[in-house]
Short mmCIF file of C-alpha atoms and ligand atoms in Angstrom, two decimals:
data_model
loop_
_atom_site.label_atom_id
_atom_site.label_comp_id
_atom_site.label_asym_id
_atom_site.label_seq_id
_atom_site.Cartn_x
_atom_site.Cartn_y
_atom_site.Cartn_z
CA UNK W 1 0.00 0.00 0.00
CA UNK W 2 1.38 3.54 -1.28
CA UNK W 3 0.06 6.82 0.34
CA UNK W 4 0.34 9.69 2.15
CA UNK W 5 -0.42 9.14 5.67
CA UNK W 6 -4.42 9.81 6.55
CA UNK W 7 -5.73 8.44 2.93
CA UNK W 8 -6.78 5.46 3.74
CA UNK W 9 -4.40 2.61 3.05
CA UNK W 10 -4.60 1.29 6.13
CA UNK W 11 -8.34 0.67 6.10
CA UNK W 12 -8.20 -0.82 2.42
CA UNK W 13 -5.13 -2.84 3.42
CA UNK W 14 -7.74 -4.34 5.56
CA UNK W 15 -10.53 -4.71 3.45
CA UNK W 16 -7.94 -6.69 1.01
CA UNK W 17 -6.99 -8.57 3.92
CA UNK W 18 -10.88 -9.98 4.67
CA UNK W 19 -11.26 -10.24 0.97
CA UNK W 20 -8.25 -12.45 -0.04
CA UNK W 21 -7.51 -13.60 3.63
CA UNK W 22 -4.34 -12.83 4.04
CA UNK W 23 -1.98 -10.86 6.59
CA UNK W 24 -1.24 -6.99 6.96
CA UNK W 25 2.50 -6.21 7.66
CA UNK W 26 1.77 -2.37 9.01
CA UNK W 27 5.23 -1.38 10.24
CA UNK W 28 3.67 1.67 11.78
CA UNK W 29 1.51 -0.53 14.64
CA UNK W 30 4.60 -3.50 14.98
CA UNK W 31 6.52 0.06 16.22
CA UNK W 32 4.08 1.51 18.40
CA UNK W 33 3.77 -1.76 19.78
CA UNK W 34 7.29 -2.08 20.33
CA UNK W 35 7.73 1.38 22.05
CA UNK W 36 4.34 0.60 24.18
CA UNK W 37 6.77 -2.85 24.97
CA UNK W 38 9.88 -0.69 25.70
CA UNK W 39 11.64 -3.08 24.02
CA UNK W 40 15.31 -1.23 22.79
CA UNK W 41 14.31 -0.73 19.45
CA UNK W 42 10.87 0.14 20.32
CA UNK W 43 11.96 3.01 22.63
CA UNK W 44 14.46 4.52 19.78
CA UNK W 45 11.47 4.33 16.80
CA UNK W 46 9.04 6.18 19.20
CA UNK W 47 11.43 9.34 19.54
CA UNK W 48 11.16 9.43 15.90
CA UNK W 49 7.37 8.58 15.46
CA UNK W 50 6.27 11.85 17.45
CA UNK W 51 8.06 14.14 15.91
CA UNK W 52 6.83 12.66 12.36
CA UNK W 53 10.37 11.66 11.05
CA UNK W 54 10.98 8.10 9.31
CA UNK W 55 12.59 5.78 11.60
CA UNK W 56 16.14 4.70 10.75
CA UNK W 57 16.08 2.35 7.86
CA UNK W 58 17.92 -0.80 10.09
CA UNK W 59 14.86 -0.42 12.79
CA UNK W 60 12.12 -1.22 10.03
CA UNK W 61 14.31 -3.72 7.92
CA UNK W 62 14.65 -5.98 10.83
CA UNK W 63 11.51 -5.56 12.15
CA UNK W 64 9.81 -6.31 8.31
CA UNK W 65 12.62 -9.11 7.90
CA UNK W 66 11.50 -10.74 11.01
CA UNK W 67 7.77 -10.65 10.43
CA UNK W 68 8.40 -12.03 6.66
CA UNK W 69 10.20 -14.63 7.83
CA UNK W 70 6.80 -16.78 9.97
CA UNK W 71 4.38 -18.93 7.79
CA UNK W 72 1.07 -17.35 7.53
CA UNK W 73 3.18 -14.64 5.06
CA UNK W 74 3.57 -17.89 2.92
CA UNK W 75 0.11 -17.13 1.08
CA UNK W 76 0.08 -13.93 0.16
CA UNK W 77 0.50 -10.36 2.89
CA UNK W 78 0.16 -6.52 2.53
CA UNK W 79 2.43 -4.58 3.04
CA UNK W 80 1.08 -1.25 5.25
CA UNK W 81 3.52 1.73 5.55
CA UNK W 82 6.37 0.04 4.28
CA UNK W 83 8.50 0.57 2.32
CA UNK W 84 8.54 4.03 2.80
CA UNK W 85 12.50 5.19 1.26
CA UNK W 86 14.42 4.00 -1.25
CA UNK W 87 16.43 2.05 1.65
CA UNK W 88 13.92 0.07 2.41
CA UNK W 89 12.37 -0.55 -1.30
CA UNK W 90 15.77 -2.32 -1.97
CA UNK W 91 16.05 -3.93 1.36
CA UNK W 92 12.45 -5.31 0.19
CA UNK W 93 13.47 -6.59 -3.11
CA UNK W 94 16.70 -8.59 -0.95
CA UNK W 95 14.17 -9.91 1.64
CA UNK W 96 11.81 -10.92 -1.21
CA UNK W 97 14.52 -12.48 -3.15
CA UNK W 98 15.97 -14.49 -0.52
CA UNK W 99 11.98 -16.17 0.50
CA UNK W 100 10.93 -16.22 -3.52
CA UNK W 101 8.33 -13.80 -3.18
CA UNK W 102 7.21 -11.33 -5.16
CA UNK W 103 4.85 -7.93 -4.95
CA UNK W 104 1.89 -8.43 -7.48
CA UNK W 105 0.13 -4.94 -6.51
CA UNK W 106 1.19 -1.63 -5.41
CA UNK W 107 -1.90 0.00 -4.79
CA UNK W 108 -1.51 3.61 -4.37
CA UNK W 109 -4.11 5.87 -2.79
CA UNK W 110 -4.80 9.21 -3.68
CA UNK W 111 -5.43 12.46 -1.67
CA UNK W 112 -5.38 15.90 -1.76
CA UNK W 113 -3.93 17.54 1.58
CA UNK W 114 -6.48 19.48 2.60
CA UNK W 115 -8.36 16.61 3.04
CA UNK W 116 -5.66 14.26 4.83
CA UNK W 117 -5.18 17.15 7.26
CA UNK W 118 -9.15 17.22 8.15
CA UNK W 119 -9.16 13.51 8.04
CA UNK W 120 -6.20 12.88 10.62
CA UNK W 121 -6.73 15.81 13.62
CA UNK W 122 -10.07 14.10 13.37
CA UNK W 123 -9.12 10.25 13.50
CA UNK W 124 -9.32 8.61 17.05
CA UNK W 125 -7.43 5.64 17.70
CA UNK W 126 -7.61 2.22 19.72
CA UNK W 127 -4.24 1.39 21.93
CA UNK W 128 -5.31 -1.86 22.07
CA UNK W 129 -6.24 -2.73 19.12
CA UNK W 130 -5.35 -0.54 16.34
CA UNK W 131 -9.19 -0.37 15.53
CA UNK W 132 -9.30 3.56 13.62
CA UNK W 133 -12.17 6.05 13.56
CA UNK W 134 -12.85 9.60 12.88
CA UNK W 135 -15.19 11.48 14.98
CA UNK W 136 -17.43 12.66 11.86
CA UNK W 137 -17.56 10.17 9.32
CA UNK W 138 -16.97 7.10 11.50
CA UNK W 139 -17.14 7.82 15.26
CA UNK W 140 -17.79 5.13 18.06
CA UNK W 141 -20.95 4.09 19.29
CA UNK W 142 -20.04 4.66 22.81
CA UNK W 143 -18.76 7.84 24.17
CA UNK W 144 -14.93 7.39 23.56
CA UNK W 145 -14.56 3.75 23.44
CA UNK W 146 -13.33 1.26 21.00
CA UNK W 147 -16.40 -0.60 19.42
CA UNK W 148 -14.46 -3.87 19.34
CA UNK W 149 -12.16 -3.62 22.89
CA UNK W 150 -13.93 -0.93 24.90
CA UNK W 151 -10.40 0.37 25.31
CA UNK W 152 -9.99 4.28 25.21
CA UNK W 153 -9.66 6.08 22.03
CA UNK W 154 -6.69 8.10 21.81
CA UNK W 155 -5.55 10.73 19.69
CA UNK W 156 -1.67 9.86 18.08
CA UNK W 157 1.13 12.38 19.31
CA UNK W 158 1.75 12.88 15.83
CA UNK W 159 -2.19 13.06 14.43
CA UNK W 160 -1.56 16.97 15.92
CA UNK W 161 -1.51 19.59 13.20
CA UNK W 162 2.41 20.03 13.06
CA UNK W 163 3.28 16.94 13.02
CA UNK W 164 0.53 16.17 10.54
CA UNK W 165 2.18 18.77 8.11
CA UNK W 166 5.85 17.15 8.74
CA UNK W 167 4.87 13.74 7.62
CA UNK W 168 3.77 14.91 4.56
CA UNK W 169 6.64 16.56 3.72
CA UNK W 170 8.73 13.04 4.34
CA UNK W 171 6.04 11.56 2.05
CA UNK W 172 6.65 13.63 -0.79
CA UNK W 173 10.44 13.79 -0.11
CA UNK W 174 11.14 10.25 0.77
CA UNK W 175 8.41 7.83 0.06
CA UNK W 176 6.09 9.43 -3.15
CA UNK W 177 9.39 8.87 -5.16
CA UNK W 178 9.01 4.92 -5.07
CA UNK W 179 6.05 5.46 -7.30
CA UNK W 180 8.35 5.96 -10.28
CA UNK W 181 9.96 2.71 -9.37
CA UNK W 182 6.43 0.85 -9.21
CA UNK W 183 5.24 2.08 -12.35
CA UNK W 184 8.34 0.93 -14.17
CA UNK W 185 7.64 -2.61 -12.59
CA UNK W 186 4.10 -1.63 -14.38
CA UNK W 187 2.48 -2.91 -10.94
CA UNK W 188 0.90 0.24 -9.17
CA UNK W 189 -3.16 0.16 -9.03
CA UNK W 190 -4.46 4.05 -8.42
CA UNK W 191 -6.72 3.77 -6.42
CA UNK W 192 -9.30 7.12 -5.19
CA UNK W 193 -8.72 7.85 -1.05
CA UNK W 194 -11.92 9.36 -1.01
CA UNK W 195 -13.76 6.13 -2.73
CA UNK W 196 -16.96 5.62 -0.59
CA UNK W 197 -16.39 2.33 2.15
CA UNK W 198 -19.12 0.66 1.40
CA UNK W 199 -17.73 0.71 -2.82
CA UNK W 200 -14.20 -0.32 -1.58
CA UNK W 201 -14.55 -4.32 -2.00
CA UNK W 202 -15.92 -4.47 -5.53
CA UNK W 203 -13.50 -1.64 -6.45
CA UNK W 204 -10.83 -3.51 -4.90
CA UNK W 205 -11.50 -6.82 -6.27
CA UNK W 206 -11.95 -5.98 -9.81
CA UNK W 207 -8.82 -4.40 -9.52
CA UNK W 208 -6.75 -7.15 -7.86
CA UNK W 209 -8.32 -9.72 -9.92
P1 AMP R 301 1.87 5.15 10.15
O1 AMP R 301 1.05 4.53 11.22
O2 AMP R 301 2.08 4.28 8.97
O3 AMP R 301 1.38 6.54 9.78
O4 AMP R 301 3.33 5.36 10.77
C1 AMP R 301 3.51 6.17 11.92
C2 AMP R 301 4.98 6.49 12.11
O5 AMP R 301 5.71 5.27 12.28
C3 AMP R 301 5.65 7.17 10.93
O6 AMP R 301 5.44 8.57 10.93
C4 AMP R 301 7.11 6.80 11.17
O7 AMP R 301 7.65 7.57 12.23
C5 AMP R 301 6.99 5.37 11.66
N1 AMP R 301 7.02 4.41 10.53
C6 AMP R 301 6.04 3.56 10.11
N2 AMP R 301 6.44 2.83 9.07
C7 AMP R 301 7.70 3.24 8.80
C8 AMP R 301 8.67 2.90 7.83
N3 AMP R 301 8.41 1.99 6.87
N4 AMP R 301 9.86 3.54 7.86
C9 AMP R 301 10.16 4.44 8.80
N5 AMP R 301 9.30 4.85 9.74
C10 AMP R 301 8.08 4.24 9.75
#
């Protein structure tokens, strides 16, 4: 999945996911979790993740490399937020070398800014379990808790306006250039960020095939 942050990917990743039933890989949750863990590299991504910058390229390589590496990835995965420099696309094409695997789709969702910035100081999100909502066009049923947990919806440190306009800024500097190297692989799939939810299956599937 290919897209600035707040257009959607992560909620069509999992759409795909129900549809073809396999996996997400969203590196952006494994390092939250990690930080909320404390573990060593956990503790050194979330430094970078609220102030909006990439984490190192080693950090996200060895935390994609491990996650590659179990069974249920056999079958087919998405990729969420990752890869996200060209680091990392060619640390990608080594890892999916080395387990004969292959990307089929990239799907790349489209947004104007305006829009992403609206869409993320609004979006709530579960600590627990990564369940997303925005408190217009998809709020809970219940106060501020998670639908699914009944955890407490937070707001991200870096879903705050500054840090909103920072990560777009790494997107178009870091990350939006791996579109040229998709389209020369002729696999990227444009796909609208603003596409109605309850369209995104059929849209999805007659892409994907
Ligand atoms: P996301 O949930 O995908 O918006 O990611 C949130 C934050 O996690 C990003 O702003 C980065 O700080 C970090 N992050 C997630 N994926 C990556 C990646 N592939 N490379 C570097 N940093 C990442």
């Amino acid at each position: 999945m290919l897209g600035p942050p707040g257009s959607g990917k992560g909620t069509q990743a999992h759409i795909i996911s129900e549809l073809y039933g396999v996996p997400v890989v969203t590196t952006g949750d494994m390092l939250r979790d990690a930080a909320a863990r404390g573990t060593e590299h956990g503790l050194t991504a979330k430094g970078y993740m609220d102030r909006g910058e990439l984490v190192p390229d080693e950090i996200v390589n060895a935390v994609v490399r491990e996650r590659l590496s179990r069974p249920d990835v056999e079958k087919g995965f998405i990729l969420d937020g990752f890869p996200r420099s060209k680091a990392q696309a060619e640390a990608l094409d080594r890892i999916l070398e080395e387990r004969r695997l292959r990307l089929d789709h990239v799907v790349h969702v489209t947004l104007g800014d305006e829009e992403i910035v609206g869409r993320l100081s609004k979006r709530r999100s579960c600590p627990r379990c990564g369940a997303v909502y925005h408190l217009e066009s998809k709020p809970p049923r219940r106060g501020l808790a998670c639908d699914e947990c009944g955890a407490r919806l937070v707001q991200r440190d870096d879903d705050k306006p500054e840090v909103i306009r920072h990560r777009l800024e790494v997107y178009r500097e870091k990350t939006r250039p791996l579109l040229d190297r998709y389209a020369r692989m002729r696999i990227i799939r444009e796909v609208p960020g603003d596409t109605p939810l309850e369209d995104l299956p059929g849209l999805l599937r007659s892409i994907l095939g």
